Amino acid sequence: MLCTACRYRSVTKQFFRKADGVVLMYDITSQYSFADVRYWLSCIQEGAEDGVTVLLLGNKTDCAAERQVPTQEGERLAQEHQLLFYECSAASGHNVTESIVSLV
């Protein structure tokens, strides 16, 4: 079984080439999904134009009891790479609109 990142490697450069903004989402209940963020950041850097806006979005805040990725880790990564950063819940709608509005 291939990881999500492995399945889409062949299309990433084409996909990011014309992007004005990118949402890079990880699951706060999965350290593995957060670890994949660095791979996707490198794809964005290789394929996107300079100055593309990237929103780092930690999802599933409604599952706080199962959290594996502390908010501070997401904040630190965002600061390191000059990304916008939010945490949200697609299930409850928490911070979904606010995060996308900040990207726009």
mmCIF file of C-alpha atoms in Angstrom:
data_model
loop_
_atom_site.group_PDB
_atom_site.id
_atom_site.type_symbol
_atom_site.label_atom_id
_atom_site.label_comp_id
_atom_site.label_asym_id
_atom_site.label_seq_id
_atom_site.Cartn_x
_atom_site.Cartn_y
_atom_site.Cartn_z
ATOM 1 C CA MET A 1 0.000 0.000 0.000
ATOM 2 C CA LEU A 2 1.432 3.372 -1.013
ATOM 3 C CA CYS A 3 1.378 6.437 1.198
ATOM 4 C CA THR A 4 -0.687 9.385 0.017
ATOM 5 C CA ALA A 5 2.430 11.361 -0.904
ATOM 6 C CA CYS A 6 3.776 8.477 -3.006
ATOM 7 C CA ARG A 7 0.578 8.165 -5.048
ATOM 8 C CA TYR A 8 0.664 11.765 -6.265
ATOM 9 C CA ARG A 9 4.367 12.464 -6.815
ATOM 10 C CA SER A 10 4.109 12.328 -10.594
ATOM 11 C CA VAL A 11 1.580 15.183 -10.858
ATOM 12 C CA THR A 12 2.864 17.619 -8.259
ATOM 13 C CA LYS A 13 5.101 19.808 -10.427
ATOM 14 C CA GLN A 14 2.369 20.358 -13.013
ATOM 15 C CA PHE A 15 -0.232 20.909 -10.330
ATOM 16 C CA PHE A 16 1.671 23.635 -8.472
ATOM 17 C CA ARG A 17 3.071 25.451 -11.525
ATOM 18 C CA LYS A 18 0.142 27.857 -11.977
ATOM 19 C CA ALA A 19 -1.093 27.981 -8.381
ATOM 20 C CA ASP A 20 -1.738 31.334 -6.724
ATOM 21 C CA GLY A 21 -2.241 29.668 -3.355
ATOM 22 C CA VAL A 22 -1.891 26.228 -1.811
ATOM 23 C CA VAL A 23 -3.642 24.663 1.170
ATOM 24 C CA LEU A 24 -1.370 22.123 2.830
ATOM 25 C CA MET A 25 -3.444 20.168 5.324
ATOM 26 C CA TYR A 26 -2.447 17.611 7.925
ATOM 27 C CA ASP A 27 -4.364 15.618 10.504
ATOM 28 C CA ILE A 28 -3.593 16.722 14.087
ATOM 29 C CA THR A 29 -4.361 13.170 15.240
ATOM 30 C CA SER A 30 -1.640 11.708 12.998
ATOM 31 C CA GLN A 31 2.066 12.373 13.426
ATOM 32 C CA TYR A 32 2.557 10.601 10.070
ATOM 33 C CA SER A 33 0.479 13.144 8.175
ATOM 34 C CA PHE A 34 2.412 15.981 9.813
ATOM 35 C CA ALA A 35 5.715 14.336 8.848
ATOM 36 C CA ASP A 36 4.553 14.298 5.197
ATOM 37 C CA VAL A 37 4.148 18.103 5.271
ATOM 38 C CA ARG A 38 7.882 18.628 4.696
ATOM 39 C CA TYR A 39 7.759 16.474 1.562
ATOM 40 C CA TRP A 40 4.819 18.468 0.203
ATOM 41 C CA LEU A 41 6.552 21.748 1.046
ATOM 42 C CA SER A 42 9.520 20.671 -1.064
ATOM 43 C CA CYS A 43 7.134 19.821 -3.937
ATOM 44 C CA ILE A 44 5.546 23.248 -3.658
ATOM 45 C CA GLN A 45 8.954 24.949 -3.606
ATOM 46 C CA GLU A 46 10.066 23.009 -6.692
ATOM 47 C CA GLY A 47 6.856 23.364 -8.690
ATOM 48 C CA ALA A 48 5.237 26.658 -7.722
ATOM 49 C CA GLU A 49 6.136 30.178 -8.738
ATOM 50 C CA ASP A 50 8.062 32.296 -6.252
ATOM 51 C CA GLY A 51 5.779 34.086 -3.838
ATOM 52 C CA VAL A 52 2.933 31.561 -3.876
ATOM 53 C CA THR A 53 0.921 31.781 -0.652
ATOM 54 C CA VAL A 54 0.804 28.570 1.372
ATOM 55 C CA LEU A 55 -1.696 27.895 4.142
ATOM 56 C CA LEU A 56 -0.647 25.183 6.600
ATOM 57 C CA LEU A 57 -3.861 23.806 8.036
ATOM 58 C CA GLY A 58 -4.101 21.364 10.930
ATOM 59 C CA ASN A 59 -7.439 19.542 10.686
ATOM 60 C CA LYS A 60 -9.594 17.608 13.183
ATOM 61 C CA THR A 61 -9.570 19.974 16.159
ATOM 62 C CA ASP A 62 -12.851 18.285 17.070
ATOM 63 C CA CYS A 63 -10.754 15.197 17.959
ATOM 64 C CA ALA A 64 -8.561 16.967 20.535
ATOM 65 C CA ALA A 65 -8.440 13.926 22.821
ATOM 66 C CA GLU A 66 -6.585 12.023 20.088
ATOM 67 C CA ARG A 67 -4.187 14.863 19.215
ATOM 68 C CA GLN A 68 -0.655 13.746 18.320
ATOM 69 C CA VAL A 69 0.637 17.016 16.834
ATOM 70 C CA PRO A 70 0.795 19.931 19.289
ATOM 71 C CA THR A 71 -0.319 23.317 17.965
ATOM 72 C CA GLN A 72 3.172 24.657 18.694
ATOM 73 C CA GLU A 73 4.726 22.224 16.191
ATOM 74 C CA GLY A 74 2.471 23.509 13.423
ATOM 75 C CA GLU A 75 3.165 27.112 14.413
ATOM 76 C CA ARG A 76 6.912 26.473 14.440
ATOM 77 C CA LEU A 77 6.888 24.884 10.987
ATOM 78 C CA ALA A 78 4.764 27.721 9.614
ATOM 79 C CA GLN A 79 7.149 30.344 11.005
ATOM 80 C CA GLU A 80 10.173 28.461 9.681
ATOM 81 C CA HIS A 81 8.754 28.463 6.136
ATOM 82 C CA GLN A 82 6.771 31.723 6.284
ATOM 83 C CA LEU A 83 3.398 30.012 5.898
ATOM 84 C CA LEU A 84 -0.031 31.050 7.081
ATOM 85 C CA PHE A 85 -1.163 28.743 9.887
ATOM 86 C CA TYR A 86 -4.538 27.718 11.275
ATOM 87 C CA GLU A 87 -6.082 24.726 12.932
ATOM 88 C CA CYS A 88 -9.626 23.793 12.009
ATOM 89 C CA SER A 89 -12.297 21.118 12.040
ATOM 90 C CA ALA A 90 -13.932 20.199 8.762
ATOM 91 C CA ALA A 91 -16.509 18.233 10.785
ATOM 92 C CA SER A 92 -17.620 21.114 13.021
ATOM 93 C CA GLY A 93 -16.687 24.001 10.714
ATOM 94 C CA HIS A 94 -14.374 25.579 13.314
ATOM 95 C CA ASN A 95 -11.932 27.997 11.611
ATOM 96 C CA VAL A 96 -12.716 26.701 8.097
ATOM 97 C CA THR A 97 -13.984 30.005 6.714
ATOM 98 C CA GLU A 98 -11.424 32.085 8.609
ATOM 99 C CA SER A 99 -8.487 30.057 7.316
ATOM 100 C CA ILE A 100 -9.594 30.191 3.682
ATOM 101 C CA VAL A 101 -10.359 33.913 3.906
ATOM 102 C CA SER A 102 -6.820 34.495 5.208
ATOM 103 C CA LEU A 103 -5.433 32.618 2.187
ATOM 104 C CA VAL A 104 -7.464 34.719 -0.217
#
